[in-house]
Coordinates of C-alpha atoms and ligand atoms in Angstrom, one line a residue:
M1 CA -46.5 45.5 -58.1
P2 CA -45.5 42.0 -56.6
S3 CA -41.7 41.8 -56.5
P4 CA -40.5 38.6 -58.2
L5 CA -38.0 38.1 -55.4
M6 CA -40.8 38.1 -52.6
N7 CA -40.0 36.4 -49.3
T8 CA -39.8 32.6 -49.7
P9 CA -41.9 30.4 -48.5
N10 CA -41.0 28.9 -45.0
P11 CA -41.4 25.0 -44.2
V12 CA -41.7 25.2 -40.1
D13 CA -45.4 24.4 -39.4
N14 CA -46.3 27.0 -36.4
S15 CA -47.2 24.0 -34.3
T16 CA -46.5 24.2 -30.6
T17 CA -43.7 22.2 -29.0
A18 CA -44.1 20.0 -25.9
N19 CA -42.7 23.0 -23.9
G20 CA -44.8 25.5 -25.2
Y21 CA -43.1 27.4 -27.8
I22 CA -44.9 28.2 -31.3
K23 CA -42.5 27.1 -33.7
K24 CA -41.3 29.9 -36.2
W25 CA -39.1 29.4 -39.2
W26 CA -36.7 32.6 -37.6
K27 CA -36.5 30.5 -34.4
E28 CA -35.1 27.3 -36.1
A29 CA -32.7 29.6 -38.3
V30 CA -29.1 30.3 -38.0
V31 CA -28.1 34.1 -39.2
Y32 CA -24.5 34.8 -40.7
Q33 CA -23.5 38.4 -40.1
I34 CA -21.5 40.2 -42.9
Y35 CA -19.9 43.3 -42.6
P36 CA -19.8 44.2 -46.1
R37 CA -16.6 46.4 -45.9
S38 CA -14.5 43.7 -44.8
F39 CA -16.0 40.7 -46.5
K40 CA -14.9 40.3 -50.0
D41 CA -13.5 42.6 -52.6
S42 CA -14.4 42.3 -56.0
N43 CA -12.9 45.1 -58.0
G44 CA -9.4 45.7 -56.3
D45 CA -10.3 49.0 -54.7
G46 CA -9.4 47.5 -51.4
I47 CA -13.0 47.9 -50.2
G48 CA -15.5 44.8 -49.5
D49 CA -18.5 44.9 -51.9
L50 CA -21.7 43.2 -52.8
N51 CA -20.4 41.6 -55.6
G52 CA -17.8 40.2 -53.4
I53 CA -20.6 38.7 -51.3
T54 CA -22.3 37.3 -54.2
S55 CA -19.0 35.5 -55.5
K56 CA -18.9 33.8 -51.7
L57 CA -22.5 32.9 -51.6
D58 CA -21.5 29.0 -52.1
Y59 CA -19.2 29.2 -49.4
I60 CA -21.8 30.6 -47.0
K61 CA -24.4 28.3 -48.1
G62 CA -21.8 25.7 -47.5
L63 CA -21.8 26.3 -43.8
G64 CA -25.3 25.6 -43.3
V65 CA -26.7 28.8 -42.2
D66 CA -30.1 30.4 -43.4
V67 CA -30.2 33.8 -43.3
I68 CA -27.6 36.7 -43.8
W69 CA -27.3 39.6 -41.8
L70 CA -25.7 42.5 -43.8
C71 CA -24.6 45.3 -42.1
P72 CA -25.6 48.9 -43.7
H73 CA -25.0 49.0 -47.2
F74 CA -26.7 52.4 -47.9
D75 CA -25.3 55.6 -49.1
S76 CA -22.8 56.8 -46.3
P77 CA -20.2 59.5 -46.0
N78 CA -18.7 56.7 -43.5
A79 CA -18.2 58.7 -40.2
D80 CA -19.0 55.3 -38.5
N81 CA -18.4 52.9 -41.5
G82 CA -22.2 52.9 -42.6
Y83 CA -24.2 53.5 -39.5
D84 CA -24.5 57.2 -40.6
I85 CA -26.9 57.1 -43.5
R86 CA -27.2 59.5 -46.3
D87 CA -29.6 58.0 -48.4
Y88 CA -31.8 54.9 -47.6
R89 CA -32.8 54.2 -51.1
K90 CA -29.1 54.2 -52.6
V91 CA -26.4 51.5 -52.5
M92 CA -23.3 52.9 -50.7
T93 CA -21.1 53.6 -54.0
E94 CA -18.3 51.7 -52.5
F95 CA -20.2 48.6 -52.3
G96 CA -21.9 48.6 -55.8
T97 CA -25.0 49.4 -57.4
M98 CA -28.8 48.8 -57.1
A99 CA -28.7 46.4 -59.8
D100 CA -25.5 44.3 -57.7
L101 CA -27.8 44.5 -55.0
D102 CA -30.5 42.7 -56.8
E103 CA -28.4 40.3 -58.0
M104 CA -26.9 39.4 -54.9
L105 CA -30.5 39.1 -53.6
R106 CA -31.4 37.0 -56.1
G107 CA -28.2 34.5 -55.3
I108 CA -29.4 34.3 -52.1
K109 CA -32.8 33.2 -52.8
Q110 CA -31.6 31.0 -55.4
R111 CA -29.6 29.1 -52.4
D112 CA -32.9 29.0 -50.1
M113 CA -31.2 31.5 -47.9
K114 CA -32.7 35.0 -46.5
L115 CA -31.5 38.3 -46.2
I116 CA -31.9 40.6 -43.4
L117 CA -31.0 44.5 -43.6
D118 CA -29.8 46.8 -41.0
L119 CA -32.4 49.4 -40.3
V120 CA -30.3 52.6 -38.7
V121 CA -33.3 54.6 -37.8
N122 CA -32.5 56.5 -34.4
H123 CA -30.3 58.7 -36.3
T124 CA -29.1 59.7 -39.7
S125 CA -26.0 61.0 -41.2
D126 CA -25.8 65.0 -41.4
E127 CA -25.5 64.9 -44.8
H128 CA -28.9 63.3 -45.3
A129 CA -31.3 65.5 -47.2
W130 CA -33.6 65.8 -44.4
F131 CA -30.8 67.1 -42.0
V132 CA -29.4 69.5 -44.8
R133 CA -33.1 71.1 -45.0
S134 CA -33.5 70.7 -40.9
R135 CA -30.8 72.9 -40.2
Q136 CA -31.5 75.6 -42.5
S137 CA -34.3 77.2 -40.5
K138 CA -36.8 76.7 -37.8
D139 CA -39.7 77.1 -40.3
N140 CA -39.4 74.9 -43.2
A141 CA -40.9 71.0 -43.6
Y142 CA -37.9 69.4 -42.2
S143 CA -37.5 71.5 -39.3
D144 CA -38.7 68.9 -36.8
Y145 CA -37.3 65.9 -38.0
Y146 CA -34.4 66.2 -35.6
I147 CA -34.4 66.9 -32.3
W148 CA -33.3 71.0 -32.0
R149 CA -33.2 72.9 -28.4
P150 CA -32.0 76.3 -27.7
E151 CA -29.0 76.5 -25.3
K152 CA -29.7 76.3 -21.8
E153 CA -27.9 79.2 -19.6
D154 CA -25.2 79.8 -22.3
R155 CA -24.8 75.9 -22.4
E156 CA -25.8 72.6 -23.6
P157 CA -29.5 71.9 -23.4
N158 CA -28.7 69.1 -20.7
N159 CA -25.6 67.0 -19.9
W160 CA -26.1 64.0 -21.8
I161 CA -23.1 62.7 -23.4
S162 CA -22.4 61.1 -26.6
F163 CA -21.3 57.2 -27.0
F164 CA -18.4 58.6 -29.0
A165 CA -17.2 60.9 -26.2
G166 CA -18.1 64.4 -25.4
S167 CA -21.7 66.2 -25.4
A168 CA -24.2 64.7 -27.3
W169 CA -25.2 68.1 -28.2
K170 CA -24.0 70.3 -30.8
K171 CA -24.5 73.6 -31.8
D172 CA -25.3 74.4 -35.1
A173 CA -24.1 77.7 -36.5
S174 CA -26.9 78.3 -39.0
R175 CA -30.0 77.5 -36.8
E176 CA -28.4 78.7 -33.7
E177 CA -29.8 75.8 -31.9
Y178 CA -28.4 72.4 -30.6
Y179 CA -29.2 69.2 -32.2
L180 CA -29.0 65.9 -30.2
H181 CA -26.6 63.0 -31.3
L182 CA -26.5 60.0 -29.1
F183 CA -23.5 58.7 -31.5
A184 CA -21.2 61.0 -33.5
D185 CA -21.9 64.7 -34.3
K186 CA -22.2 63.6 -38.0
Q187 CA -25.1 61.1 -36.8
P188 CA -28.1 63.4 -35.4
D189 CA -31.0 61.8 -33.8
L190 CA -34.2 61.7 -35.7
N191 CA -37.2 63.2 -34.3
W192 CA -39.6 60.2 -33.8
D193 CA -42.4 62.3 -32.1
N194 CA -42.9 63.9 -35.4
P195 CA -45.5 61.6 -37.1
K196 CA -43.9 62.5 -40.6
V197 CA -40.7 60.9 -39.4
R198 CA -42.4 57.8 -38.3
T199 CA -44.1 57.6 -41.7
E200 CA -40.7 58.1 -43.7
V201 CA -39.3 55.1 -41.7
H202 CA -42.3 52.9 -42.5
D203 CA -42.3 53.8 -46.2
L204 CA -38.2 52.8 -46.6
M205 CA -39.0 49.8 -44.6
K206 CA -41.6 48.9 -47.1
F207 CA -39.5 49.9 -50.0
W208 CA -36.6 47.3 -49.0
L209 CA -39.7 44.8 -48.0
H210 CA -40.6 44.9 -51.5
K211 CA -37.5 44.0 -53.0
G212 CA -38.1 40.3 -51.1
I213 CA -35.8 41.0 -48.2
D214 CA -36.7 39.0 -45.2
G215 CA -36.5 41.4 -42.4
F216 CA -34.3 43.8 -40.3
R217 CA -31.7 44.0 -37.4
M218 CA -32.7 47.3 -35.9
D219 CA -29.8 49.3 -34.8
V220 CA -29.9 51.0 -31.4
I221 CA -33.9 50.7 -31.5
P222 CA -34.5 51.2 -27.8
F223 CA -33.3 55.0 -28.2
I224 CA -36.0 56.4 -30.7
S225 CA -38.2 57.8 -28.0
K226 CA -36.9 60.6 -26.3
D227 CA -38.2 62.3 -23.0
Q228 CA -39.0 65.7 -24.5
T229 CA -38.2 67.6 -21.3
F230 CA -34.7 66.4 -22.0
P231 CA -34.0 66.1 -17.7
D232 CA -30.0 66.3 -16.7
F233 CA -28.8 62.7 -15.9
P234 CA -30.0 61.8 -12.3
K235 CA -27.8 62.4 -9.3
D236 CA -27.1 59.0 -8.9
F237 CA -25.9 58.1 -12.6
D238 CA -24.0 55.4 -13.1
G239 CA -21.9 56.3 -15.9
R240 CA -24.1 54.3 -18.2
P241 CA -26.4 56.5 -20.5
E242 CA -27.7 53.6 -22.4
F243 CA -30.1 52.7 -19.3
I244 CA -31.5 56.3 -19.5
Y245 CA -31.9 56.6 -23.4
A246 CA -33.6 53.2 -23.5
A247 CA -36.2 54.5 -21.2
G248 CA -38.1 56.8 -23.4
P249 CA -42.2 57.2 -22.8
K250 CA -43.2 56.4 -26.5
L251 CA -40.8 53.3 -27.2
H252 CA -43.5 50.7 -27.2
D253 CA -46.1 52.8 -28.6
Y254 CA -43.7 53.4 -31.7
L255 CA -43.0 49.9 -32.2
Q256 CA -46.3 48.7 -32.0
E257 CA -47.2 51.4 -34.8
M258 CA -44.4 50.1 -36.8
N259 CA -45.4 46.4 -36.5
R260 CA -49.1 47.2 -37.2
E261 CA -48.2 49.5 -40.2
V262 CA -45.4 47.6 -41.8
L263 CA -44.2 44.3 -40.1
S264 CA -47.6 42.7 -39.4
K265 CA -48.2 42.4 -43.3
Y266 CA -44.9 40.3 -44.1
D267 CA -43.5 37.0 -42.9
V268 CA -40.4 38.6 -41.7
M269 CA -38.0 38.5 -38.5
T270 CA -37.1 41.3 -36.7
V271 CA -34.0 41.9 -34.1
G272 CA -33.6 44.9 -32.0
E273 CA -30.1 45.8 -30.7
A274 CA -31.0 46.4 -27.2
L275 CA -28.4 48.5 -25.8
G276 CA -30.0 49.8 -22.4
V277 CA -32.3 47.2 -22.1
T278 CA -32.6 44.8 -19.2
L279 CA -33.6 41.4 -18.8
E280 CA -36.6 42.4 -16.7
Q281 CA -37.6 44.8 -20.0
T282 CA -37.3 42.1 -22.3
H283 CA -40.5 40.8 -22.4
L284 CA -42.1 44.4 -23.4
F285 CA -40.1 44.1 -26.6
V286 CA -40.3 40.4 -27.6
D287 CA -43.5 38.9 -25.8
E288 CA -45.2 37.8 -29.2
R289 CA -48.4 38.9 -27.6
R290 CA -47.2 42.5 -27.6
N291 CA -46.8 42.3 -31.7
E292 CA -43.4 44.4 -31.2
L293 CA -40.2 42.5 -32.6
N294 CA -39.2 38.9 -32.5
M295 CA -35.9 39.4 -30.8
I296 CA -33.4 41.3 -29.2
F297 CA -29.7 41.4 -28.6
H298 CA -28.8 41.8 -25.0
F299 CA -25.5 43.0 -24.4
D300 CA -24.9 41.2 -21.0
L301 CA -22.8 38.4 -22.1
V302 CA -20.6 40.3 -24.7
R303 CA -19.7 42.8 -21.9
L304 CA -19.7 41.1 -19.1
D305 CA -15.8 42.0 -19.0
R306 CA -16.4 45.8 -19.5
Q307 CA -16.7 49.0 -17.5
G308 CA -17.3 51.7 -20.1
W309 CA -14.3 51.5 -22.6
K310 CA -12.3 49.4 -19.9
W311 CA -11.6 45.7 -20.0
K312 CA -11.9 43.7 -16.7
P313 CA -11.2 40.0 -15.7
W314 CA -14.3 37.6 -16.0
T315 CA -15.0 34.4 -14.7
L316 CA -17.0 31.4 -15.8
P317 CA -19.4 31.3 -13.4
E318 CA -20.6 34.9 -14.1
F319 CA -21.0 33.6 -17.5
K320 CA -22.9 30.9 -16.5
A321 CA -25.2 32.9 -14.3
I322 CA -25.9 35.2 -17.3
C323 CA -27.2 32.5 -19.4
A324 CA -28.9 31.1 -16.7
R325 CA -30.7 34.4 -15.7
F326 CA -31.5 34.7 -19.3
D327 CA -33.2 31.7 -19.5
Q328 CA -35.3 31.8 -16.4
G329 CA -36.2 35.3 -17.1
M330 CA -38.1 34.7 -20.6
D331 CA -40.9 32.6 -20.7
S332 CA -42.2 30.5 -23.9
H333 CA -43.7 33.6 -25.3
C334 CA -40.4 35.3 -26.0
W335 CA -37.5 34.2 -28.0
P336 CA -33.8 34.8 -27.4
T337 CA -30.5 35.1 -29.5
V338 CA -27.4 33.9 -28.9
Y339 CA -24.1 35.5 -30.4
L340 CA -20.8 35.6 -29.0
T341 CA -19.5 38.6 -31.0
N342 CA -20.4 41.2 -33.8
H343 CA -18.7 44.1 -35.5
D344 CA -19.0 45.8 -32.2
N345 CA -16.9 43.4 -30.2
P346 CA -13.6 41.8 -30.3
R347 CA -13.1 38.1 -31.7
S348 CA -15.0 35.4 -29.9
V349 CA -12.2 33.0 -29.7
S350 CA -9.7 35.4 -28.3
H351 CA -12.5 36.9 -25.8
F352 CA -14.2 33.8 -24.4
G353 CA -11.9 31.1 -25.7
D354 CA -7.9 30.8 -26.1
D355 CA -6.2 32.1 -29.4
S356 CA -3.0 30.9 -28.8
P357 CA -1.8 28.5 -31.7
E358 CA -1.9 25.3 -29.2
Y359 CA -5.6 25.6 -28.2
R360 CA -7.3 28.1 -31.0
V361 CA -9.0 25.4 -32.9
R362 CA -10.3 23.5 -30.0
A363 CA -11.7 26.7 -28.2
A364 CA -13.2 27.9 -31.2
K365 CA -14.9 24.8 -31.7
L366 CA -16.0 24.7 -28.1
L367 CA -17.6 28.2 -28.5
A368 CA -19.3 26.9 -31.5
T369 CA -20.7 24.0 -29.5
F370 CA -22.0 26.2 -27.0
Q371 CA -23.6 28.7 -29.6
L372 CA -25.2 25.8 -31.6
T373 CA -26.7 24.0 -28.6
S374 CA -28.1 27.2 -26.8
K375 CA -31.8 28.1 -27.2
G376 CA -32.1 31.3 -29.0
T377 CA -31.4 31.9 -32.5
P378 CA -27.6 32.0 -32.9
F379 CA -25.9 34.6 -35.1
I380 CA -22.6 33.9 -36.4
Y381 CA -20.4 36.6 -37.5
Q382 CA -18.3 36.6 -40.4
G383 CA -14.6 34.8 -39.9
D384 CA -15.6 33.1 -36.6
E385 CA -16.3 30.1 -38.6
L386 CA -12.2 30.3 -39.3
G387 CA -11.6 30.8 -35.7
M388 CA -10.3 34.6 -36.5
T389 CA -8.5 36.2 -33.8
N390 CA -8.0 39.9 -32.7
Y391 CA -5.4 42.0 -34.2
P392 CA -1.9 42.7 -32.8
F393 CA -2.7 46.4 -32.7
T394 CA 0.8 48.2 -31.5
N395 CA -0.3 51.9 -31.9
I396 CA -3.2 54.1 -32.1
E397 CA -2.5 54.8 -35.7
E398 CA -3.5 51.4 -36.7
F399 CA -7.0 51.8 -35.8
D400 CA -10.1 53.1 -37.6
D401 CA -12.9 53.1 -35.5
I402 CA -14.3 56.5 -34.4
E403 CA -15.4 55.2 -30.8
V404 CA -11.3 54.4 -30.4
K405 CA -10.2 57.4 -31.7
N406 CA -12.8 59.6 -30.0
N407 CA -11.9 58.0 -26.5
W408 CA -8.1 58.6 -27.4
K409 CA -8.8 62.1 -27.8
A410 CA -11.3 62.4 -24.3
E411 CA -8.8 59.9 -22.2
V412 CA -5.4 60.2 -23.5
L413 CA -4.6 63.6 -25.4
T414 CA -6.3 65.1 -21.8
N415 CA -3.6 63.1 -19.7
R416 CA -6.4 61.3 -18.0
V417 CA -5.2 57.8 -19.2
S418 CA -1.6 56.8 -20.4
A419 CA -1.4 55.6 -23.9
E420 CA -0.1 52.3 -22.4
E421 CA -3.2 52.0 -20.5
Y422 CA -5.7 52.9 -23.2
L423 CA -3.9 50.3 -25.6
F424 CA -3.8 47.8 -23.0
H425 CA -7.8 48.0 -23.0
Q426 CA -8.5 48.1 -26.6
L427 CA -6.2 45.4 -27.4
R428 CA -9.0 43.4 -25.8
T429 CA -12.3 45.5 -26.4
S430 CA -11.7 47.4 -29.6
R431 CA -14.6 46.9 -32.3
D432 CA -11.6 47.2 -34.8
H433 CA -10.8 43.5 -34.1
T434 CA -13.7 42.2 -35.9
R435 CA -13.5 44.7 -38.7
T436 CA -10.0 43.4 -40.2
P437 CA -10.8 41.9 -43.6
M438 CA -12.0 38.4 -44.1
Q439 CA -9.1 35.8 -44.4
W440 CA -9.9 34.0 -47.6
D441 CA -6.4 32.2 -48.8
D442 CA -3.0 32.6 -48.0
S443 CA -2.1 35.0 -50.8
A444 CA -1.1 38.4 -50.6
N445 CA -3.7 40.4 -48.4
A446 CA -5.3 37.2 -47.4
G447 CA -7.2 37.1 -50.8
F448 CA -9.3 39.7 -49.7
T449 CA -8.5 41.9 -52.6
T450 CA -6.9 41.9 -55.9
G451 CA -5.7 45.6 -55.3
S452 CA -2.5 46.3 -53.5
K453 CA -4.0 48.0 -50.4
P454 CA -7.0 47.0 -48.5
W455 CA -9.0 49.6 -46.6
F456 CA -7.9 48.3 -43.3
V457 CA -4.8 46.1 -41.8
V458 CA -5.0 42.2 -42.4
N459 CA -4.4 40.0 -39.5
P460 CA -0.9 38.8 -40.1
N461 CA -1.9 35.1 -39.3
Y462 CA -3.8 34.7 -42.4
K463 CA -1.1 32.3 -44.0
E464 CA -2.4 29.6 -41.2
I465 CA -6.0 31.1 -40.7
N466 CA -7.7 30.8 -43.7
A467 CA -10.9 29.8 -45.6
K468 CA -8.9 27.8 -48.2
Q469 CA -7.0 25.9 -45.7
A470 CA -10.2 25.4 -43.8
L471 CA -12.1 23.9 -46.6
A472 CA -9.5 21.6 -47.3
D473 CA -9.0 20.5 -43.9
E474 CA -11.8 17.9 -42.6
N475 CA -11.0 18.9 -38.9
S476 CA -11.0 22.5 -39.5
I477 CA -13.2 24.9 -37.2
Y478 CA -15.2 25.7 -40.4
H479 CA -16.0 21.7 -41.1
Y480 CA -16.9 21.8 -37.1
Y481 CA -19.6 24.5 -37.5
K482 CA -20.9 22.6 -40.5
T483 CA -21.1 19.6 -38.6
M484 CA -22.9 21.5 -35.6
L485 CA -25.1 23.5 -37.8
G486 CA -26.4 19.9 -39.5
L487 CA -27.0 18.6 -36.0
R488 CA -29.0 21.6 -34.8
K489 CA -30.9 21.4 -38.0
K490 CA -32.2 17.9 -37.1
T491 CA -32.3 18.3 -33.5
L492 CA -35.1 20.3 -32.3
A493 CA -34.1 19.9 -28.4
F494 CA -31.0 22.5 -29.5
V495 CA -33.5 24.9 -30.6
Y496 CA -36.2 24.8 -28.4
G497 CA -35.5 22.4 -25.5
D498 CA -35.5 23.2 -21.8
Y499 CA -32.2 24.5 -20.4
K500 CA -30.3 23.3 -17.3
D501 CA -27.0 24.1 -15.9
I502 CA -26.0 21.3 -13.8
D503 CA -23.2 22.8 -12.1
P504 CA -23.2 26.7 -12.0
Q505 CA -20.2 27.3 -9.7
H506 CA -17.6 25.1 -11.5
V507 CA -14.9 27.5 -12.6
S508 CA -13.7 25.7 -15.5
L509 CA -16.3 23.3 -16.7
F510 CA -19.8 24.4 -18.3
A511 CA -22.0 21.6 -18.2
Y512 CA -25.8 21.4 -19.0
T513 CA -28.8 19.8 -20.6
R514 CA -31.3 20.4 -23.4
T515 CA -34.6 18.5 -23.2
L516 CA -37.2 18.4 -25.2
G517 CA -40.2 15.8 -24.7
A518 CA -38.4 12.4 -24.4
K519 CA -35.2 13.7 -25.9
S520 CA -32.4 14.7 -23.6
Y521 CA -28.9 15.9 -24.4
L522 CA -25.7 16.7 -22.3
I523 CA -23.1 19.5 -23.4
L524 CA -19.9 19.5 -21.4
L525 CA -17.4 22.5 -22.2
N526 CA -14.1 22.8 -20.6
F527 CA -13.5 26.5 -20.7
S528 CA -9.8 26.4 -19.5
R529 CA -6.3 24.6 -20.4
N530 CA -6.7 22.5 -17.3
R531 CA -7.5 18.6 -17.3
I532 CA -10.5 17.7 -15.7
S533 CA -11.9 14.4 -14.0
Y534 CA -15.6 15.1 -13.5
T535 CA -18.2 13.4 -11.8
L536 CA -21.7 13.8 -13.2
P537 CA -24.3 14.9 -10.4
E538 CA -26.6 12.2 -9.3
G539 CA -28.7 10.9 -11.6
V540 CA -26.9 12.4 -14.6
K541 CA -25.2 9.8 -16.8
A542 CA -23.4 10.4 -20.2
G543 CA -25.1 8.2 -22.8
S544 CA -23.6 7.7 -26.7
L545 CA -21.2 10.4 -27.9
L546 CA -22.8 12.8 -30.7
V547 CA -19.9 15.5 -30.9
S548 CA -16.5 15.8 -29.4
N549 CA -14.2 18.8 -30.4
S550 CA -11.2 16.0 -29.8
D551 CA -10.4 12.3 -30.4
A552 CA -11.9 11.4 -26.8
K553 CA -14.2 8.2 -27.1
E554 CA -15.6 8.0 -23.4
E555 CA -19.4 7.2 -23.7
Y556 CA -22.1 5.6 -21.0
S557 CA -20.5 6.9 -18.1
T558 CA -20.9 9.0 -14.8
L559 CA -17.0 10.0 -14.7
L560 CA -15.6 11.9 -17.7
H561 CA -12.2 13.1 -18.2
M562 CA -11.9 16.4 -20.4
D563 CA -8.6 17.8 -22.0
A564 CA -8.1 21.6 -22.2
W565 CA -10.8 22.9 -24.3
D566 CA -12.8 19.9 -24.8
A567 CA -16.4 20.2 -25.8
R568 CA -18.4 17.2 -26.3
V569 CA -22.1 16.5 -26.9
Y570 CA -23.9 13.2 -25.3
R571 CA -27.2 11.9 -25.7
L572 CA -28.8 11.5 -21.8
Ligands
TEU601 O1 -24.0 49.8 -31.8 C1 -24.5 50.3 -30.6 C2 -23.5 50.8 -29.6 O2 -23.8 51.9 -29.2 C3 -22.6 49.9 -29.2 O3 -22.7 48.7 -29.7 C4 -21.2 50.5 -29.6 O4 -20.2 49.6 -30.2 C5 -20.4 51.1 -28.3 O5 -19.8 50.1 -27.8 C6 -21.1 52.1 -27.1 O6 -20.3 51.8 -26.4 C7 -24.7 50.2 -32.9 C8 -23.7 49.9 -34.1 O7 -23.9 48.3 -34.1 C9 -22.6 50.4 -34.2 O8 -21.7 49.8 -35.1 C10 -23.0 51.9 -34.4 O9 -21.6 52.5 -34.4 C11 -23.8 52.2 -33.5 O10 -25.1 51.4 -33.2 C12 -24.1 53.6 -34.1 O11 -25.0 53.6 -35.2
CA602 CA1 -14.4 46.9 -54.0

């Protein structure tokens, strides 16, 4: 039965650009990511919910985005905030009902926006009916839905580790076997080598597509295929298991099958979260001639200052080198994404900008300028349009994230690392920084909930940093995003244009051009507090000024004076 909410037709004409890209709606779209638990609480229980999102659709549409990516909204016991799904066809009770979801989807469509859902199918919750059956015996219909192995010489089947600390295997008392969990032990990995599992996944995708949703973000999708011999980590293992987990032998067969069986039948977009995928492997996922996924999220940029859970300093030339490498590494058959944060990373202005009261607004606008003049589909995380910042955690009790807590047990409680050192790193890297409630206004709890207790700490800076203030102030970060989104919409060169870094070695200025046919633009970003006098290289001259995050007026010049965190876009 055709759904009344079938995906909306797309205006983009699928012709080819001057530099060889086939135009697609999802290449020109800008996505806004919602973490439902922290977006807006409508009933005072302290937990964000679907009706809360519906009540804010005008706010989201007002920004000028096209697509909403909703983090998991499915029934879940929340061992990992919804990334442990108990029932793929049911809405998480705290978030509302299926009727609320239909209402939200209708509101999204009415505003000419689209919705993509989070497809979490590398693993389920251990409370999923499949796992409940699977652990009961070795010979029921669900026994092979998960990855079970006998113990090996009195211990785990191999030495694989979980991303949330400890072994990736857990011994199950009833089956007397180990099951694999690359994440928490409450997140058992599905056995994709069982064709019944793949059919189940295809069916649940169709269930949601029939509702009229417009695609999926696919959680850790490169991990779905496992080397069934389960070898130990190689001798030269570098401590980064993701590169081993993402190299399963059947991965691309399964993605092509999923495309053939499901995705090819709908005009939808897909983006795979590609932990453990190198730039060199990217085309295998996204080359349009291979019919797998449209795009993937790389980790190189958001994790450039990381070593495991530890933070390390980064430099602008390193940041630029990653951008250049990705641009050169993907031809016109591939399409990139651009994101500076999500629910697994610190706040972008705290991470790549400057969150001091003096420079926060400028720096957040600079990052918006970067993101919205970059090639690829931009993904904006909720609250970044307000310049929300990292949370000033002072002790471990304040955190919620299972990753932070499990690593604390593994590192601090075993005396490997001091509490001070651990907190020093988490203050810079923790996933919890982006999970604090959205700051809507300056009333109690930032207007996130009418109840007395939000599920998670509210950043104390909500009195200054909130949506109400941002909407009222025409110089706010929100309005700047809106301007940049409007400009991107009418300037195809920002979407498809060729990219050229004109000064890769400069330590604080990022200067690049975007060119499509006869149209060319120069973007200048001062990633520092220093004032810079900059002479453009031979042959480059700034033309008229299209956008600036300051009151600078310089135009038609080869010598430019950039203040702290200045961002400008010129015609060339
Ligand atoms: O994340 C994948 C993932 O492993 C990392 O992003 C994670 O944050 C960690 O830093 C690895 O060290 C996805 C989801 O985005 C995340 O929220 C889930 O916790 C995870 O998968 C499991 O579903
Ligand atoms: Ca609620």
